Amino acid sequence: MTGLRVLHVSSEVAPFTKTGGLGEVLGALPAAQRQIGLDARVFTPLYGFHDRAALRPLLEPFTVDLGPHRFGARLHQTPDGRVIFADVPSLLDRETPYGDAGDNPLRFAVFSKLAAQYARRCADVVHAHDWQAGLTGMYLHGDDDAPPVVQTIHNLAYQGACDLALGRSFEVPSSYLTFEGAEFHGRLSFLKAGLTSARLLTTVSPRYAREILDEPGGHGLAGLLRHRVADLHGILNGIDTSVWDPRLDPHLQANFDLDDLGPRERNTDELRRAFGLRPDTAVVGIVSRATWQKGLDLLIDGAEVLVTRNLSFVVLCDGDPDLLHALTALHHRFPDRFAVITRFDEALAHRIYGGVDFVLVPSRFEPCGLTQLFAMRYGAIPVVRETGGLADTVQDGDTGLTFFDPTPEHLVDALDRAVSLYGRKDELDAIRRRGMAKDSSWAKAALAYETLYRRLT
Ligand code: GLC
């Protein structure tokens, strides 16, 4: 049996590239798809920080043309052939995936064109992710022999819009330079190109799939998405349960599982000690990008009240300098209440999930969210805003606590309920155990995507 050849196109794939959930998803979904017999691979950029010695050349060097541009390029792959790297040194070889040289539109247009060329020869279905892969479907459009394209939205807030005049030099067909194509408020939107060219659209939770049909959730694209609602599917993300396994996790001081939760307390004590947090408080963790979306300002605004409660916080985040500054100021004012670590630290993230009592996710919107899934698997009770994938994965009083209004007052109320739950050990334990028992593996999603692919082939 030769499996259906699925080519994922993504600017991130863990463990090679990861700035957030996108990389995490691409690191795990294809493996789950291979388990059910699909031949799933990922096409991704080769950035400056990648280890070239671990890769094998796939083709002789060649040139890629895009409008007036011409670049030297080559392809490499991992020894198992599962990840293919597009190597365009003058464009992609940067020290961060989304460099700040201002040429991201050109970089990801060339990347998407290369993906389209490769897919023509080597794929039965193309699965494009987010705006960075958004032009792939457009480059394949109109070619009857080209594989069908599924476009996934991981976050509608990032659309990759640039000057419409660049369209010509990106070989955007004139039909796409209009409102029915990729034109968005006088600009060229990579994501909109993906949403109008792909045969099927998906996003990463059923609830988010509904929320984006109206504004403001649609970020200006609700009308288009309503028009395509019959082709739009919400498929809930999973997590990589082999990487995220509290029984074996090497980052944890003490490993534990559902049948033996005792050792977990050692992790909690270790966190309190390492960060000088007040003993006996319930420890609340946050692992997040610091952006408006994530609602960290609600925590900042509620802090004066929260320090009067039986709570302490470990906040691990990176992103918007103003938010990081405000969080760091909280740490200086209340050092034994707020530990604030402003960097990306994978190992510490694992220690937080494996030690804190609660994980707070106050997002204003959240397409899926993975942090609440890691939390549940590691026995930390999620306290989340009821939106998007958070609402789909955390049930109030059953597997966590939820609140609706994105205000400091409602956040404080939810944490007051957490403090009260902390005092009722049996109930706390029951919620914790239901969260841990929940199946968040990729198996279901892998099947759901396969059903969609089969519809197209
Ligand atoms: C984006 C979204 C997040 C989602 C992730 C993976 O980062 O903001 O909600 O979980 O993509 O799909």
mmCIF file of C-alpha atoms in Angstrom, residues 91-271:
data_model
loop_
_atom_site.group_PDB
_atom_site.id
_atom_site.type_symbol
_atom_site.label_atom_id
_atom_site.label_comp_id
_atom_site.label_asym_id
_atom_site.label_seq_id
_atom_site.Cartn_x
_atom_site.Cartn_y
_atom_site.Cartn_z
ATOM 1 C CA LEU A 91 16.248 35.202 1.359
ATOM 2 C CA LEU A 92 15.728 32.559 3.981
ATOM 3 C CA ASP A 93 19.100 32.198 5.660
ATOM 4 C CA ARG A 94 18.401 34.490 8.628
ATOM 5 C CA GLU A 95 18.928 34.091 12.348
ATOM 6 C CA THR A 96 15.203 34.307 13.109
ATOM 7 C CA PRO A 97 12.371 32.873 10.992
ATOM 8 C CA TYR A 98 10.653 36.225 10.589
ATOM 9 C CA GLY A 99 13.580 38.583 10.262
ATOM 10 C CA ASP A 100 12.965 42.297 10.425
ATOM 11 C CA ALA A 101 14.565 43.278 7.128
ATOM 12 C CA GLY A 102 11.110 44.102 5.758
ATOM 13 C CA ASP A 103 11.267 41.523 2.971
ATOM 14 C CA ASN A 104 9.023 38.843 4.467
ATOM 15 C CA PRO A 105 6.447 39.120 1.653
ATOM 16 C CA LEU A 106 9.121 38.345 -0.941
ATOM 17 C CA ARG A 107 10.687 35.639 1.247
ATOM 18 C CA PHE A 108 7.443 33.755 1.720
ATOM 19 C CA ALA A 109 6.237 34.321 -1.830
ATOM 20 C CA VAL A 110 9.381 32.576 -3.084
ATOM 21 C CA PHE A 111 8.984 29.888 -0.434
ATOM 22 C CA SER A 112 5.366 29.266 -1.489
ATOM 23 C CA LYS A 113 6.304 29.158 -5.147
ATOM 24 C CA LEU A 114 8.968 26.559 -4.433
ATOM 25 C CA ALA A 115 6.445 24.576 -2.397
ATOM 26 C CA ALA A 116 4.010 24.663 -5.313
ATOM 27 C CA GLN A 117 6.693 23.463 -7.742
ATOM 28 C CA TYR A 118 7.726 20.642 -5.457
ATOM 29 C CA ALA A 119 4.110 19.642 -4.747
ATOM 30 C CA ARG A 120 3.333 19.324 -8.447
ATOM 31 C CA ARG A 121 5.794 16.463 -8.641
ATOM 32 C CA CYS A 122 5.588 14.928 -5.199
ATOM 33 C CA ALA A 123 2.170 15.355 -3.584
ATOM 34 C CA ASP A 124 -1.408 14.147 -3.898
ATOM 35 C CA VAL A 125 -2.654 16.777 -1.470
ATOM 36 C CA VAL A 126 -1.070 20.033 -0.310
ATOM 37 C CA HIS A 127 -1.783 21.238 3.207
ATOM 38 C CA ALA A 128 -0.759 24.887 3.602
ATOM 39 C CA HIS A 129 -0.485 26.518 7.032
ATOM 40 C CA ASP A 130 -1.032 30.189 7.848
ATOM 41 C CA TRP A 131 -0.156 33.215 5.732
ATOM 42 C CA GLN A 132 3.456 32.245 5.118
ATOM 43 C CA ALA A 133 2.219 29.365 2.937
ATOM 44 C CA GLY A 134 -0.813 31.330 1.749
ATOM 45 C CA LEU A 135 0.297 31.850 -1.864
ATOM 46 C CA THR A 136 0.921 28.129 -2.467
ATOM 47 C CA GLY A 137 -2.672 27.461 -3.529
ATOM 48 C CA MET A 138 -2.653 30.483 -5.808
ATOM 49 C CA TYR A 139 0.510 29.327 -7.585
ATOM 50 C CA LEU A 140 -1.161 25.957 -8.225
ATOM 51 C CA HIS A 141 -4.465 27.488 -9.277
ATOM 52 C CA GLY A 142 -5.602 26.905 -12.838
ATOM 53 C CA ASP A 143 -3.308 23.929 -13.336
ATOM 54 C CA ASP A 144 -5.619 20.942 -13.822
ATOM 55 C CA ASP A 145 -2.947 18.433 -12.893
ATOM 56 C CA ALA A 146 -1.973 20.209 -9.703
ATOM 57 C CA PRO A 147 -2.778 18.588 -6.363
ATOM 58 C CA PRO A 148 -5.707 20.071 -4.391
ATOM 59 C CA VAL A 149 -4.918 22.406 -1.504
ATOM 60 C CA VAL A 150 -6.211 22.583 2.051
ATOM 61 C CA GLN A 151 -5.468 25.865 3.828
ATOM 62 C CA THR A 152 -5.342 25.892 7.625
ATOM 63 C CA ILE A 153 -5.767 29.024 9.728
ATOM 64 C CA HIS A 154 -3.795 28.853 12.964
ATOM 65 C CA ASN A 155 -4.396 32.482 13.750
ATOM 66 C CA LEU A 156 -6.450 34.915 11.695
ATOM 67 C CA ALA A 157 -4.759 37.888 13.332
ATOM 68 C CA TYR A 158 -1.680 37.371 11.182
ATOM 69 C CA GLN A 159 -2.541 37.786 7.506
ATOM 70 C CA GLY A 160 0.680 38.734 5.784
ATOM 71 C CA ALA A 161 -0.543 41.882 4.030
ATOM 72 C CA CYS A 162 1.764 43.947 1.830
ATOM 73 C CA ASP A 163 1.648 46.580 -0.867
ATOM 74 C CA LEU A 164 -0.744 45.500 -3.629
ATOM 75 C CA ALA A 165 1.738 46.794 -6.180
ATOM 76 C CA LEU A 166 4.086 43.971 -5.216
ATOM 77 C CA GLY A 167 1.535 41.550 -6.648
ATOM 78 C CA ARG A 168 2.877 41.805 -10.196
ATOM 79 C CA SER A 169 6.428 41.019 -9.154
ATOM 80 C CA PHE A 170 5.105 38.057 -7.131
ATOM 81 C CA GLU A 171 3.391 36.714 -10.276
ATOM 82 C CA VAL A 172 -0.028 37.168 -8.709
ATOM 83 C CA PRO A 173 -2.570 36.581 -11.511
ATOM 84 C CA SER A 174 -4.708 39.644 -12.177
ATOM 85 C CA SER A 175 -7.839 37.777 -11.040
ATOM 86 C CA TYR A 176 -6.225 37.626 -7.602
ATOM 87 C CA LEU A 177 -5.506 41.340 -7.482
ATOM 88 C CA THR A 178 -9.214 41.951 -6.920
ATOM 89 C CA PHE A 179 -11.590 41.796 -3.987
ATOM 90 C CA GLU A 180 -12.639 38.258 -4.982
ATOM 91 C CA GLY A 181 -8.974 37.240 -4.829
ATOM 92 C CA ALA A 182 -6.284 38.452 -2.482
ATOM 93 C CA GLU A 183 -6.964 42.186 -2.331
ATOM 94 C CA PHE A 184 -7.708 43.299 1.229
ATOM 95 C CA HIS A 185 -8.326 46.986 1.947
ATOM 96 C CA GLY A 186 -6.103 48.035 -0.913
ATOM 97 C CA ARG A 187 -3.344 45.624 0.030
ATOM 98 C CA LEU A 188 -2.271 42.160 -1.000
ATOM 99 C CA SER A 189 -3.119 39.586 1.675
ATOM 100 C CA PHE A 190 -1.272 36.277 1.594
ATOM 101 C CA LEU A 191 -3.779 34.642 3.887
ATOM 102 C CA LYS A 192 -6.715 35.823 1.828
ATOM 103 C CA ALA A 193 -5.044 34.327 -1.246
ATOM 104 C CA GLY A 194 -4.937 31.042 0.650
ATOM 105 C CA LEU A 195 -8.561 31.330 1.711
ATOM 106 C CA THR A 196 -9.833 32.055 -1.800
ATOM 107 C CA SER A 197 -7.627 29.569 -3.666
ATOM 108 C CA ALA A 198 -7.800 26.473 -1.460
ATOM 109 C CA ARG A 199 -10.442 23.819 -2.036
ATOM 110 C CA LEU A 200 -11.003 23.307 1.687
ATOM 111 C CA LEU A 201 -10.315 25.523 4.673
ATOM 112 C CA THR A 202 -9.716 24.432 8.218
ATOM 113 C CA THR A 203 -8.977 26.009 11.520
ATOM 114 C CA VAL A 204 -7.789 24.528 14.759
ATOM 115 C CA SER A 205 -10.965 24.218 16.838
ATOM 116 C CA PRO A 206 -14.711 23.996 16.121
ATOM 117 C CA ARG A 207 -15.504 26.971 18.320
ATOM 118 C CA TYR A 208 -12.948 29.218 16.579
ATOM 119 C CA ALA A 209 -14.394 28.081 13.241
ATOM 120 C CA ARG A 210 -17.692 29.633 14.375
ATOM 121 C CA GLU A 211 -16.189 32.725 15.996
ATOM 122 C CA ILE A 212 -14.427 33.817 12.814
ATOM 123 C CA LEU A 213 -17.718 33.970 10.913
ATOM 124 C CA ASP A 214 -18.458 37.280 12.633
ATOM 125 C CA GLU A 215 -16.485 40.392 13.380
ATOM 126 C CA PRO A 216 -14.383 41.159 15.294
ATOM 127 C CA GLY A 217 -13.358 37.469 15.394
ATOM 128 C CA GLY A 218 -13.011 37.384 11.616
ATOM 129 C CA HIS A 219 -10.338 40.115 11.586
ATOM 130 C CA GLY A 220 -11.999 41.623 8.535
ATOM 131 C CA LEU A 221 -12.455 38.292 6.742
ATOM 132 C CA ALA A 222 -15.745 37.146 8.315
ATOM 133 C CA GLY A 223 -17.679 37.902 5.127
ATOM 134 C CA LEU A 224 -15.371 35.772 3.007
ATOM 135 C CA LEU A 225 -15.416 32.972 5.561
ATOM 136 C CA ARG A 226 -19.219 33.004 5.708
ATOM 137 C CA HIS A 227 -19.234 32.759 1.942
ATOM 138 C CA ARG A 228 -17.022 29.669 2.220
ATOM 139 C CA VAL A 229 -18.625 28.221 5.328
ATOM 140 C CA ALA A 230 -19.519 24.941 3.602
ATOM 141 C CA ASP A 231 -15.800 24.360 3.017
ATOM 142 C CA LEU A 232 -14.645 25.456 6.457
ATOM 143 C CA HIS A 233 -13.922 22.858 9.146
ATOM 144 C CA GLY A 234 -12.796 23.204 12.746
ATOM 145 C CA ILE A 235 -10.490 20.357 13.721
ATOM 146 C CA LEU A 236 -9.134 20.431 17.236
ATOM 147 C CA ASN A 237 -5.354 20.248 17.634
ATOM 148 C CA GLY A 238 -3.730 17.560 19.721
ATOM 149 C CA ILE A 239 -0.389 17.520 21.492
ATOM 150 C CA ASP A 240 2.629 15.292 21.081
ATOM 151 C CA THR A 241 1.998 12.906 23.967
ATOM 152 C CA SER A 242 5.429 11.302 23.572
ATOM 153 C CA VAL A 243 7.224 14.614 24.147
ATOM 154 C CA TRP A 244 4.714 15.767 26.750
ATOM 155 C CA ASP A 245 4.666 12.808 29.102
ATOM 156 C CA PRO A 246 4.917 13.427 32.863
ATOM 157 C CA ARG A 247 5.975 9.813 33.440
ATOM 158 C CA LEU A 248 9.173 10.208 31.428
ATOM 159 C CA ASP A 249 9.797 13.946 31.095
ATOM 160 C CA PRO A 250 13.526 14.485 31.771
ATOM 161 C CA HIS A 251 12.968 18.145 32.692
ATOM 162 C CA LEU A 252 10.968 17.276 35.793
ATOM 163 C CA GLN A 253 12.587 16.821 39.154
ATOM 164 C CA ALA A 254 10.019 14.127 39.934
ATOM 165 C CA ASN A 255 8.080 12.102 37.380
ATOM 166 C CA PHE A 256 4.524 11.097 38.109
ATOM 167 C CA ASP A 257 1.344 9.814 36.553
ATOM 168 C CA LEU A 258 -2.334 9.393 37.230
ATOM 169 C CA ASP A 259 -1.785 6.383 39.494
ATOM 170 C CA ASP A 260 1.028 7.984 41.421
ATOM 171 C CA LEU A 261 0.545 11.707 41.865
ATOM 172 C CA GLY A 262 2.488 11.934 45.126
ATOM 173 C CA PRO A 263 5.852 12.908 43.590
ATOM 174 C CA ARG A 264 4.294 15.888 41.839
ATOM 175 C CA GLU A 265 4.407 17.940 45.047
ATOM 176 C CA ARG A 266 8.182 17.867 44.922
ATOM 177 C CA ASN A 267 8.006 19.757 41.624
ATOM 178 C CA THR A 268 5.740 22.364 43.207
ATOM 179 C CA ASP A 269 8.144 22.835 46.108
ATOM 180 C CA GLU A 270 11.072 23.030 43.744
ATOM 181 C CA LEU A 271 9.378 25.831 41.773
#
